[in-house]
Amino acid sequence: LSVAFVAFSITKSRWIAIISAILTGVIVIFPTYMLGWGRYSQLLGLGFLAVLLGCIWNWVEDTFPIGESCIIGILAAGLAFTHYRVVFMAVVGILLIFFYTHFTVVKRNIKKWLIGCFYAFLVAGFYGSSWLIHYAQSRVIGSSIFLQKSNALFFSISFSS
């Protein structure tokens, strides 16, 4: 469904959205291949990626409303938590969207674009800050953060102590 959303966002055609969802869900074997291969986090990230790119496309077309900037920030933070390869794909996709729309939309509304980007980065930074703090601390320590001592219950599926 995320592929249908991004296809509809770009083309504004429901038929193309339906066809793209059918092609992705039935004919294309790549997502199924990823499930069999054990790349669940990357597959989840690809689902987030399509939604993020569709939201960014709508954000550019709606001339950068602040509310959509916050949604984009939340999606970007969620994408950063799923898989690092998908983050690189997202950067390329976002750059392609902005290069494509630069001369038509972004150039005329540069101030609104900068304010919207600021809010998106602010929200993404807020939601991603907990992970970034742990990452920075682990870089200083040289190993992962010690949260608590694990015992036998840590490896058990029971919830009683």
PDB file of N, CA and C in Angstrom, residues 41-145:
ATOM      1  N   SER A  41      13.942  -5.791   8.885  1.00  0.00           N
ATOM      2  CA  SER A  41      14.100  -4.361   9.174  1.00  0.00           C
ATOM      3  C   SER A  41      14.284  -3.560   7.894  1.00  0.00           C
ATOM      4  N   GLN A  42      14.980  -4.119   6.916  1.00  0.00           N
ATOM      5  CA  GLN A  42      15.152  -3.404   5.655  1.00  0.00           C
ATOM      6  C   GLN A  42      13.834  -3.336   4.890  1.00  0.00           C
ATOM      7  N   LEU A  43      13.040  -4.395   4.942  1.00  0.00           N
ATOM      8  CA  LEU A  43      11.736  -4.381   4.286  1.00  0.00           C
ATOM      9  C   LEU A  43      10.811  -3.358   4.955  1.00  0.00           C
ATOM     10  N   LEU A  44      10.851  -3.286   6.276  1.00  0.00           N
ATOM     11  CA  LEU A  44      10.069  -2.273   6.992  1.00  0.00           C
ATOM     12  C   LEU A  44      10.537  -0.873   6.593  1.00  0.00           C
ATOM     13  N   GLY A  45      11.847  -0.697   6.480  1.00  0.00           N
ATOM     14  CA  GLY A  45      12.377   0.596   6.058  1.00  0.00           C
ATOM     15  C   GLY A  45      11.941   0.974   4.661  1.00  0.00           C
ATOM     16  N   LEU A  46      11.848   0.002   3.752  1.00  0.00           N
ATOM     17  CA  LEU A  46      11.378   0.294   2.399  1.00  0.00           C
ATOM     18  C   LEU A  46       9.912   0.726   2.409  1.00  0.00           C
ATOM     19  N   GLY A  47       9.123   0.145   3.308  1.00  0.00           N
ATOM     20  CA  GLY A  47       7.744   0.608   3.459  1.00  0.00           C
ATOM     21  C   GLY A  47       7.690   2.035   3.966  1.00  0.00           C
ATOM     22  N   PHE A  48       8.523   2.348   4.962  1.00  0.00           N
ATOM     23  CA  PHE A  48       8.626   3.730   5.453  1.00  0.00           C
ATOM     24  C   PHE A  48       9.130   4.661   4.358  1.00  0.00           C
ATOM     25  N   LEU A  49      10.068   4.178   3.561  1.00  0.00           N
ATOM     26  CA  LEU A  49      10.668   5.020   2.520  1.00  0.00           C
ATOM     27  C   LEU A  49       9.620   5.480   1.524  1.00  0.00           C
ATOM     28  N   ALA A  50       8.759   4.588   1.085  1.00  0.00           N
ATOM     29  CA  ALA A  50       7.730   4.974   0.120  1.00  0.00           C
ATOM     30  C   ALA A  50       6.778   6.009   0.715  1.00  0.00           C
ATOM     31  N   VAL A  51       6.403   5.814   1.965  1.00  0.00           N
ATOM     32  CA  VAL A  51       5.513   6.778   2.618  1.00  0.00           C
ATOM     33  C   VAL A  51       6.221   8.121   2.792  1.00  0.00           C
ATOM     34  N   LEU A  52       7.482   8.086   3.193  1.00  0.00           N
ATOM     35  CA  LEU A  52       8.243   9.321   3.375  1.00  0.00           C
ATOM     36  C   LEU A  52       8.378  10.086   2.061  1.00  0.00           C
ATOM     37  N   LEU A  53       8.710   9.392   0.984  1.00  0.00           N
ATOM     38  CA  LEU A  53       8.856  10.070  -0.307  1.00  0.00           C
ATOM     39  C   LEU A  53       7.523  10.615  -0.804  1.00  0.00           C
ATOM     40  N   GLY A  54       6.434   9.875  -0.574  1.00  0.00           N
ATOM     41  CA  GLY A  54       5.115  10.389  -0.941  1.00  0.00           C
ATOM     42  C   GLY A  54       4.744  11.629  -0.144  1.00  0.00           C
ATOM     43  N   CYS A  55       5.038  11.610   1.155  1.00  0.00           N
ATOM     44  CA  CYS A  55       4.756  12.789   1.991  1.00  0.00           C
ATOM     45  C   CYS A  55       5.609  13.984   1.577  1.00  0.00           C
ATOM     46  N   ILE A  56       6.858  13.738   1.219  1.00  0.00           N
ATOM     47  CA  ILE A  56       7.717  14.837   0.778  1.00  0.00           C
ATOM     48  C   ILE A  56       7.211  15.396  -0.541  1.00  0.00           C
ATOM     49  N   TRP A  57       6.767  14.533  -1.433  1.00  0.00           N
ATOM     50  CA  TRP A  57       6.218  15.012  -2.709  1.00  0.00           C
ATOM     51  C   TRP A  57       4.985  15.883  -2.458  1.00  0.00           C
ATOM     52  N   ASN A  58       4.083  15.423  -1.574  1.00  0.00           N
ATOM     53  CA  ASN A  58       2.898  16.223  -1.234  1.00  0.00           C
ATOM     54  C   ASN A  58       3.283  17.517  -0.529  1.00  0.00           C
ATOM     55  N   TRP A  59       4.306  17.460   0.313  1.00  0.00           N
ATOM     56  CA  TRP A  59       4.774  18.642   1.036  1.00  0.00           C
ATOM     57  C   TRP A  59       5.277  19.701   0.063  1.00  0.00           C
ATOM     58  N   VAL A  60       6.002  19.278  -0.949  1.00  0.00           N
ATOM     59  CA  VAL A  60       6.511  20.223  -1.945  1.00  0.00           C
ATOM     60  C   VAL A  60       5.355  20.805  -2.755  1.00  0.00           C
ATOM     61  N   GLU A  61       4.394  19.965  -3.128  1.00  0.00           N
ATOM     62  CA  GLU A  61       3.255  20.455  -3.917  1.00  0.00           C
ATOM     63  C   GLU A  61       2.361  21.398  -3.124  1.00  0.00           C
ATOM     64  N   ASP A  62       2.233  21.187  -1.806  1.00  0.00           N
ATOM     65  CA  ASP A  62       1.400  22.039  -0.962  1.00  0.00           C
ATOM     66  C   ASP A  62       2.148  23.271  -0.465  1.00  0.00           C
ATOM     67  N   THR A  63       3.320  23.539  -1.005  1.00  0.00           N
ATOM     68  CA  THR A  63       4.203  24.650  -0.635  1.00  0.00           C
ATOM     69  C   THR A  63       4.534  24.669   0.844  1.00  0.00           C
ATOM     70  N   PHE A  64       4.971  23.547   1.353  1.00  0.00           N
ATOM     71  CA  PHE A  64       5.685  23.403   2.607  1.00  0.00           C
ATOM     72  C   PHE A  64       4.926  23.817   3.863  1.00  0.00           C
ATOM     73  N   PRO A  65       3.752  23.242   4.144  1.00  0.00           N
ATOM     74  CA  PRO A  65       3.079  23.560   5.416  1.00  0.00           C
ATOM     75  C   PRO A  65       3.841  22.971   6.606  1.00  0.00           C
ATOM     76  N   ILE A  66       3.771  23.662   7.730  1.00  0.00           N
ATOM     77  CA  ILE A  66       4.523  23.280   8.926  1.00  0.00           C
ATOM     78  C   ILE A  66       4.055  21.930   9.472  1.00  0.00           C
ATOM     79  N   GLY A  67       2.751  21.668   9.473  1.00  0.00           N
ATOM     80  CA  GLY A  67       2.240  20.396   9.989  1.00  0.00           C
ATOM     81  C   GLY A  67       2.807  19.200   9.239  1.00  0.00           C
ATOM     82  N   GLU A  68       2.890  19.314   7.926  1.00  0.00           N
ATOM     83  CA  GLU A  68       3.471  18.231   7.138  1.00  0.00           C
ATOM     84  C   GLU A  68       4.974  18.115   7.383  1.00  0.00           C
ATOM     85  N   SER A  69       5.625  19.216   7.704  1.00  0.00           N
ATOM     86  CA  SER A  69       7.052  19.163   8.036  1.00  0.00           C
ATOM     87  C   SER A  69       7.280  18.309   9.278  1.00  0.00           C
ATOM     88  N   CYS A  70       6.397  18.438  10.262  1.00  0.00           N
ATOM     89  CA  CYS A  70       6.533  17.641  11.486  1.00  0.00           C
ATOM     90  C   CYS A  70       6.292  16.157  11.205  1.00  0.00           C
ATOM     91  N   ILE A  71       5.327  15.849  10.340  1.00  0.00           N
ATOM     92  CA  ILE A  71       5.077  14.452   9.969  1.00  0.00           C
ATOM     93  C   ILE A  71       6.285  13.879   9.243  1.00  0.00           C
ATOM     94  N   ILE A  72       6.876  14.663   8.375  1.00  0.00           N
ATOM     95  CA  ILE A  72       8.077  14.214   7.655  1.00  0.00           C
ATOM     96  C   ILE A  72       9.219  13.972   8.638  1.00  0.00           C
ATOM     97  N   GLY A  73       9.337  14.819   9.641  1.00  0.00           N
ATOM     98  CA  GLY A  73      10.370  14.617  10.666  1.00  0.00           C
ATOM     99  C   GLY A  73      10.169  13.322  11.432  1.00  0.00           C
ATOM    100  N   ILE A  74       8.920  13.011  11.781  1.00  0.00           N
ATOM    101  CA  ILE A  74       8.627  11.757  12.494  1.00  0.00           C
ATOM    102  C   ILE A  74       8.942  10.560  11.604  1.00  0.00           C
ATOM    103  N   LEU A  75       8.538  10.624  10.332  1.00  0.00           N
ATOM    104  CA  LEU A  75       8.835   9.523   9.411  1.00  0.00           C
ATOM    105  C   LEU A  75      10.338   9.366   9.187  1.00  0.00           C
ATOM    106  N   ALA A  76      11.049  10.480   9.110  1.00  0.00           N
ATOM    107  CA  ALA A  76      12.502  10.402   8.914  1.00  0.00           C
ATOM    108  C   ALA A  76      13.185   9.780  10.126  1.00  0.00           C
ATOM    109  N   ALA A  77      12.726  10.122  11.322  1.00  0.00           N
ATOM    110  CA  ALA A  77      13.299   9.507  12.522  1.00  0.00           C
ATOM    111  C   ALA A  77      12.990   8.017  12.559  1.00  0.00           C
ATOM    112  N   GLY A  78      11.765   7.639  12.204  1.00  0.00           N
ATOM    113  CA  GLY A  78      11.418   6.219  12.151  1.00  0.00           C
ATOM    114  C   GLY A  78      12.231   5.479  11.116  1.00  0.00           C
ATOM    115  N   LEU A  79      12.483   6.116   9.994  1.00  0.00           N
ATOM    116  CA  LEU A  79      13.305   5.494   8.956  1.00  0.00           C
ATOM    117  C   LEU A  79      14.735   5.315   9.428  1.00  0.00           C
ATOM    118  N   ALA A  80      15.243   6.270  10.182  1.00  0.00           N
ATOM    119  CA  ALA A  80      16.613   6.160  10.688  1.00  0.00           C
ATOM    120  C   ALA A  80      16.760   5.002  11.665  1.00  0.00           C
ATOM    121  N   PHE A  81      15.671   4.640  12.355  1.00  0.00           N
ATOM    122  CA  PHE A  81      15.730   3.527  13.301  1.00  0.00           C
ATOM    123  C   PHE A  81      15.602   2.166  12.627  1.00  0.00           C
ATOM    124  N   THR A  82      15.122   2.103  11.396  1.00  0.00           N
ATOM    125  CA  THR A  82      14.862   0.803  10.790  1.00  0.00           C
ATOM    126  C   THR A  82      16.105   0.187  10.167  1.00  0.00           C
ATOM    127  N   HIS A  83      16.720   0.859   9.193  1.00  0.00           N
ATOM    128  CA  HIS A  83      17.861   0.249   8.518  1.00  0.00           C
ATOM    129  C   HIS A  83      18.714   1.338   7.874  1.00  0.00           C
ATOM    130  N   TYR A  84      20.029   1.209   8.009  1.00  0.00           N
ATOM    131  CA  TYR A  84      20.924   2.247   7.510  1.00  0.00           C
ATOM    132  C   TYR A  84      20.955   2.311   5.990  1.00  0.00           C
ATOM    133  N   ARG A  85      20.801   1.187   5.295  1.00  0.00           N
ATOM    134  CA  ARG A  85      20.822   1.212   3.826  1.00  0.00           C
ATOM    135  C   ARG A  85      19.636   1.982   3.272  1.00  0.00           C
ATOM    136  N   VAL A  86      18.504   1.847   3.929  1.00  0.00           N
ATOM    137  CA  VAL A  86      17.310   2.540   3.468  1.00  0.00           C
ATOM    138  C   VAL A  86      17.453   4.046   3.689  1.00  0.00           C
ATOM    139  N   VAL A  87      18.196   4.441   4.706  1.00  0.00           N
ATOM    140  CA  VAL A  87      18.457   5.867   4.927  1.00  0.00           C
ATOM    141  C   VAL A  87      19.241   6.440   3.746  1.00  0.00           C
ATOM    142  N   PHE A  88      20.216   5.694   3.244  1.00  0.00           N
ATOM    143  CA  PHE A  88      20.969   6.156   2.070  1.00  0.00           C
ATOM    144  C   PHE A  88      20.062   6.248   0.845  1.00  0.00           C
ATOM    145  N   MET A  89      19.153   5.281   0.686  1.00  0.00           N
ATOM    146  CA  MET A  89      18.186   5.338  -0.415  1.00  0.00           C
ATOM    147  C   MET A  89      17.277   6.555  -0.267  1.00  0.00           C
ATOM    148  N   ALA A  90      16.878   6.856   0.964  1.00  0.00           N
ATOM    149  CA  ALA A  90      16.003   8.005   1.217  1.00  0.00           C
ATOM    150  C   ALA A  90      16.699   9.307   0.871  1.00  0.00           C
ATOM    151  N   VAL A  91      17.966   9.424   1.222  1.00  0.00           N
ATOM    152  CA  VAL A  91      18.707  10.646   0.902  1.00  0.00           C
ATOM    153  C   VAL A  91      18.748  10.852  -0.607  1.00  0.00           C
ATOM    154  N   VAL A  92      19.014   9.794  -1.342  1.00  0.00           N
ATOM    155  CA  VAL A  92      19.045   9.898  -2.805  1.00  0.00           C
ATOM    156  C   VAL A  92      17.664  10.267  -3.342  1.00  0.00           C
ATOM    157  N   GLY A  93      16.612   9.623  -2.832  1.00  0.00           N
ATOM    158  CA  GLY A  93      15.258   9.926  -3.286  1.00  0.00           C
ATOM    159  C   GLY A  93      14.840  11.355  -2.973  1.00  0.00           C
ATOM    160  N   ILE A  94      15.165  11.826  -1.774  1.00  0.00           N
ATOM    161  CA  ILE A  94      14.814  13.193  -1.399  1.00  0.00           C
ATOM    162  C   ILE A  94      15.572  14.199  -2.261  1.00  0.00           C
ATOM    163  N   LEU A  95      16.841  13.940  -2.502  1.00  0.00           N
ATOM    164  CA  LEU A  95      17.607  14.838  -3.374  1.00  0.00           C
ATOM    165  C   LEU A  95      17.037  14.864  -4.785  1.00  0.00           C
ATOM    166  N   LEU A  96      16.642  13.719  -5.305  1.00  0.00           N
ATOM    167  CA  LEU A  96      16.037  13.685  -6.638  1.00  0.00           C
ATOM    168  C   LEU A  96      14.732  14.464  -6.685  1.00  0.00           C
ATOM    169  N   ILE A  97      13.907  14.353  -5.637  1.00  0.00           N
ATOM    170  CA  ILE A  97      12.659  15.123  -5.594  1.00  0.00           C
ATOM    171  C   ILE A  97      12.960  16.616  -5.577  1.00  0.00           C
ATOM    172  N   PHE A  98      13.926  17.034  -4.761  1.00  0.00           N
ATOM    173  CA  PHE A  98      14.218  18.462  -4.678  1.00  0.00           C
ATOM    174  C   PHE A  98      14.890  18.992  -5.938  1.00  0.00           C
ATOM    175  N   PHE A  99      15.729  18.202  -6.584  1.00  0.00           N
ATOM    176  CA  PHE A  99      16.308  18.654  -7.846  1.00  0.00           C
ATOM    177  C   PHE A  99      15.253  18.744  -8.934  1.00  0.00           C
ATOM    178  N   TYR A 100      14.308  17.827  -8.932  1.00  0.00           N
ATOM    179  CA  TYR A 100      13.234  17.837  -9.925  1.00  0.00           C
ATOM    180  C   TYR A 100      12.312  19.029  -9.732  1.00  0.00           C
ATOM    181  N   THR A 101      12.004  19.354  -8.484  1.00  0.00           N
ATOM    182  CA  THR A 101      11.050  20.433  -8.207  1.00  0.00           C
ATOM    183  C   THR A 101      11.716  21.765  -7.896  1.00  0.00           C
ATOM    184  N   HIS A 102      13.031  21.825  -7.914  1.00  0.00           N
ATOM    185  CA  HIS A 102      13.736  23.034  -7.491  1.00  0.00           C
ATOM    186  C   HIS A 102      13.329  24.252  -8.312  1.00  0.00           C
ATOM    187  N   PHE A 103      13.307  24.129  -9.588  1.00  0.00           N
ATOM    188  CA  PHE A 103      13.068  25.293 -10.440  1.00  0.00           C
ATOM    189  C   PHE A 103      11.602  25.696 -10.478  1.00  0.00           C
ATOM    190  N   THR A 104      10.708  24.795 -10.129  1.00  0.00           N
ATOM    191  CA  THR A 104       9.294  25.143 -10.194  1.00  0.00           C
ATOM    192  C   THR A 104       8.733  25.595  -8.858  1.00  0.00           C
ATOM    193  N   VAL A 105       9.066  24.919  -7.786  1.00  0.00           N
ATOM    194  CA  VAL A 105       8.412  25.198  -6.503  1.00  0.00           C
ATOM    195  C   VAL A 105       9.378  25.780  -5.477  1.00  0.00           C
ATOM    196  N   VAL A 106      10.497  25.113  -5.274  1.00  0.00           N
ATOM    197  CA  VAL A 106      11.397  25.485  -4.189  1.00  0.00           C
ATOM    198  C   VAL A 106      11.983  26.877  -4.399  1.00  0.00           C
ATOM    199  N   LYS A 107      12.356  27.199  -5.614  1.00  0.00           N
ATOM    200  CA  LYS A 107      13.004  28.480  -5.886  1.00  0.00           C
ATOM    201  C   LYS A 107      12.077  29.664  -5.591  1.00  0.00           C
ATOM    202  N   ARG A 108      10.773  29.498  -5.874  1.00  0.00           N
ATOM    203  CA  ARG A 108       9.824  30.583  -5.614  1.00  0.00           C
ATOM    204  C   ARG A 108       9.509  30.738  -4.138  1.00  0.00           C
ATOM    205  N   ASN A 109       9.603  29.662  -3.369  1.00  0.00           N
ATOM    206  CA  ASN A 109       9.213  29.673  -1.953  1.00  0.00           C
ATOM    207  C   ASN A 109      10.381  29.262  -1.069  1.00  0.00           C
ATOM    208  N   ILE A 110      11.533  29.826  -1.292  1.00  0.00           N
ATOM    209  CA  ILE A 110      12.747  29.386  -0.590  1.00  0.00           C
ATOM    210  C   ILE A 110      12.634  29.593   0.916  1.00  0.00           C
ATOM    211  N   LYS A 111      11.992  30.677   1.357  1.00  0.00           N
ATOM    212  CA  LYS A 111      11.871  30.941   2.794  1.00  0.00           C
ATOM    213  C   LYS A 111      10.972  29.903   3.453  1.00  0.00           C
ATOM    214  N   LYS A 112       9.820  29.584   2.845  1.00  0.00           N
ATOM    215  CA  LYS A 112       8.929  28.568   3.402  1.00  0.00           C
ATOM    216  C   LYS A 112       9.605  27.195   3.377  1.00  0.00           C
ATOM    217  N   TRP A 113      10.385  26.929   2.344  1.00  0.00           N
ATOM    218  CA  TRP A 113      11.088  25.653   2.245  1.00  0.00           C
ATOM    219  C   TRP A 113      12.109  25.512   3.368  1.00  0.00           C
ATOM    220  N   LEU A 114      12.869  26.579   3.625  1.00  0.00           N
ATOM    221  CA  LEU A 114      13.869  26.532   4.691  1.00  0.00           C
ATOM    222  C   LEU A 114      13.219  26.375   6.061  1.00  0.00           C
ATOM    223  N   ILE A 115      12.112  27.072   6.309  1.00  0.00           N
ATOM    224  CA  ILE A 115      11.411  26.945   7.587  1.00  0.00           C
ATOM    225  C   ILE A 115      10.855  25.532   7.745  1.00  0.00           C
ATOM    226  N   GLY A 116      10.274  24.990   6.672  1.00  0.00           N
ATOM    227  CA  GLY A 116       9.749  23.630   6.726  1.00  0.00           C
ATOM    228  C   GLY A 116      10.842  22.605   6.965  1.00  0.00           C
ATOM    229  N   CYS A 117      11.995  22.773   6.296  1.00  0.00           N
ATOM    230  CA  CYS A 117      13.123  21.863   6.519  1.00  0.00           C
ATOM    231  C   CYS A 117      13.634  21.961   7.946  1.00  0.00           C
ATOM    232  N   PHE A 118      13.656  23.179   8.492  1.00  0.00           N
ATOM    233  CA  PHE A 118      14.094  23.359   9.867  1.00  0.00           C
ATOM    234  C   PHE A 118      13.194  22.590  10.830  1.00  0.00           C
ATOM    235  N   TYR A 119      11.872  22.710  10.658  1.00  0.00           N
ATOM    236  CA  TYR A 119      10.952  21.985  11.534  1.00  0.00           C
ATOM    237  C   TYR A 119      11.066  20.477  11.356  1.00  0.00           C
ATOM    238  N   ALA A 120      11.244  20.010  10.125  1.00  0.00           N
ATOM    239  CA  ALA A 120      11.395  18.571   9.888  1.00  0.00           C
ATOM    240  C   ALA A 120      12.662  18.054  10.574  1.00  0.00           C
ATOM    241  N   PHE A 121      13.767  18.787  10.448  1.00  0.00           N
ATOM    242  CA  PHE A 121      15.012  18.383  11.108  1.00  0.00           C
ATOM    243  C   PHE A 121      14.887  18.462  12.624  1.00  0.00           C
ATOM    244  N   LEU A 122      14.172  19.459  13.128  1.00  0.00           N
ATOM    245  CA  LEU A 122      13.979  19.606  14.563  1.00  0.00           C
ATOM    246  C   LEU A 122      13.194  18.423  15.136  1.00  0.00           C
ATOM    247  N   VAL A 123      12.105  18.050  14.479  1.00  0.00           N
ATOM    248  CA  VAL A 123      11.290  16.926  14.960  1.00  0.00           C
ATOM    249  C   VAL A 123      12.065  15.617  14.825  1.00  0.00           C
ATOM    250  N   ALA A 124      12.739  15.408  13.697  1.00  0.00           N
ATOM    251  CA  ALA A 124      13.528  14.184  13.517  1.00  0.00           C
ATOM    252  C   ALA A 124      14.653  14.110  14.540  1.00  0.00           C
ATOM    253  N   GLY A 125      15.275  15.231  14.828  1.00  0.00           N
ATOM    254  CA  GLY A 125      16.323  15.258  15.843  1.00  0.00           C
ATOM    255  C   GLY A 125      15.791  14.965  17.232  1.00  0.00           C
ATOM    256  N   PHE A 126      14.608  15.483  17.525  1.00  0.00           N
ATOM    257  CA  PHE A 126      14.003  15.226  18.833  1.00  0.00           C
ATOM    258  C   PHE A 126      13.696  13.746  19.011  1.00  0.00           C
ATOM    259  N   TYR A 127      13.042  13.152  18.021  1.00  0.00           N
ATOM    260  CA  TYR A 127      12.681  11.742  18.143  1.00  0.00           C
ATOM    261  C   TYR A 127      13.879  10.815  18.018  1.00  0.00           C
ATOM    262  N   GLY A 128      14.907  11.239  17.329  1.00  0.00           N
ATOM    263  CA  GLY A 128      16.100  10.406  17.196  1.00  0.00           C
ATOM    264  C   GLY A 128      17.163  10.681  18.229  1.00  0.00           C
ATOM    265  N   SER A 129      16.923  11.648  19.123  1.00  0.00           N
ATOM    266  CA  SER A 129      17.965  12.053  20.074  1.00  0.00           C
ATOM    267  C   SER A 129      18.331  10.957  21.071  1.00  0.00           C
ATOM    268  N   SER A 130      17.373  10.152  21.472  1.00  0.00           N
ATOM    269  CA  SER A 130      17.708   9.099  22.438  1.00  0.00           C
ATOM    270  C   SER A 130      18.705   8.120  21.840  1.00  0.00           C
ATOM    271  N   TRP A 131      18.502   7.756  20.600  1.00  0.00           N
ATOM    272  CA  TRP A 131      19.445   6.858  19.936  1.00  0.00           C
ATOM    273  C   TRP A 131      20.783   7.558  19.708  1.00  0.00           C
ATOM    274  N   LEU A 132      20.747   8.814  19.319  1.00  0.00           N
ATOM    275  CA  LEU A 132      21.987   9.544  19.069  1.00  0.00           C
ATOM    276  C   LEU A 132      22.810   9.707  20.344  1.00  0.00           C
ATOM    277  N   ILE A 133      22.147   9.916  21.488  1.00  0.00           N
ATOM    278  CA  ILE A 133      22.867  10.041  22.754  1.00  0.00           C
ATOM    279  C   ILE A 133      23.549   8.728  23.106  1.00  0.00           C
ATOM    280  N   HIS A 134      22.833   7.606  22.970  1.00  0.00           N
ATOM    281  CA  HIS A 134      23.442   6.300  23.241  1.00  0.00           C
ATOM    282  C   HIS A 134      24.580   6.010  22.276  1.00  0.00           C
ATOM    283  N   TYR A 135      24.419   6.384  21.040  1.00  0.00           N
ATOM    284  CA  TYR A 135      25.476   6.169  20.054  1.00  0.00           C
ATOM    285  C   TYR A 135      26.716   6.985  20.407  1.00  0.00           C
ATOM    286  N   ALA A 136      26.519   8.249  20.776  1.00  0.00           N
ATOM    287  CA  ALA A 136      27.659   9.092  21.139  1.00  0.00           C
ATOM    288  C   ALA A 136      28.354   8.563  22.393  1.00  0.00           C
ATOM    289  N   GLN A 137      27.599   8.095  23.380  1.00  0.00           N
ATOM    290  CA  GLN A 137      28.202   7.559  24.595  1.00  0.00           C
ATOM    291  C   GLN A 137      28.960   6.273  24.311  1.00  0.00           C
ATOM    292  N   SER A 138      28.442   5.439  23.437  1.00  0.00           N
ATOM    293  CA  SER A 138      29.153   4.203  23.125  1.00  0.00           C
ATOM    294  C   SER A 138      30.440   4.488  22.363  1.00  0.00           C
ATOM    295  N   ARG A 139      30.472   5.562  21.599  1.00  0.00           N
ATOM    296  CA  ARG A 139      31.706   5.934  20.896  1.00  0.00           C
ATOM    297  C   ARG A 139      32.773   6.413  21.888  1.00  0.00           C
ATOM    298  N   VAL A 140      32.350   7.066  22.975  1.00  0.00           N
ATOM    299  CA  VAL A 140      33.289   7.540  23.986  1.00  0.00           C
ATOM    300  C   VAL A 140      33.806   6.369  24.812  1.00  0.00           C
ATOM    301  N   ILE A 141      32.894   5.477  25.221  1.00  0.00           N
ATOM    302  CA  ILE A 141      33.271   4.339  26.053  1.00  0.00           C
ATOM    303  C   ILE A 141      34.068   3.320  25.248  1.00  0.00           C
ATOM    304  N   GLY A 142      33.701   3.134  23.994  1.00  0.00           N
ATOM    305  CA  GLY A 142      34.359   2.146  23.156  1.00  0.00           C
ATOM    306  C   GLY A 142      33.596   0.850  23.065  1.00  0.00           C
ATOM    307  N   SER A 143      32.455   0.781  23.740  1.00  0.00           N
ATOM    308  CA  SER A 143      31.590  -0.397  23.672  1.00  0.00           C
ATOM    309  C   SER A 143      30.159   0.067  23.864  1.00  0.00           C
ATOM    310  N   SER A 144      29.243  -0.874  23.807  1.00  0.00           N
ATOM    311  CA  SER A 144      27.846  -0.492  23.993  1.00  0.00           C
ATOM    312  C   SER A 144      27.598  -0.059  25.437  1.00  0.00           C
ATOM    313  N   ILE A 145      26.531   0.665  25.626  1.00  0.00           N
ATOM    314  CA  ILE A 145      26.171   1.208  26.930  1.00  0.00           C
ATOM    315  C   ILE A 145      25.742   0.070  27.859  1.00  0.00           C
TER     316      ILE A 145
END
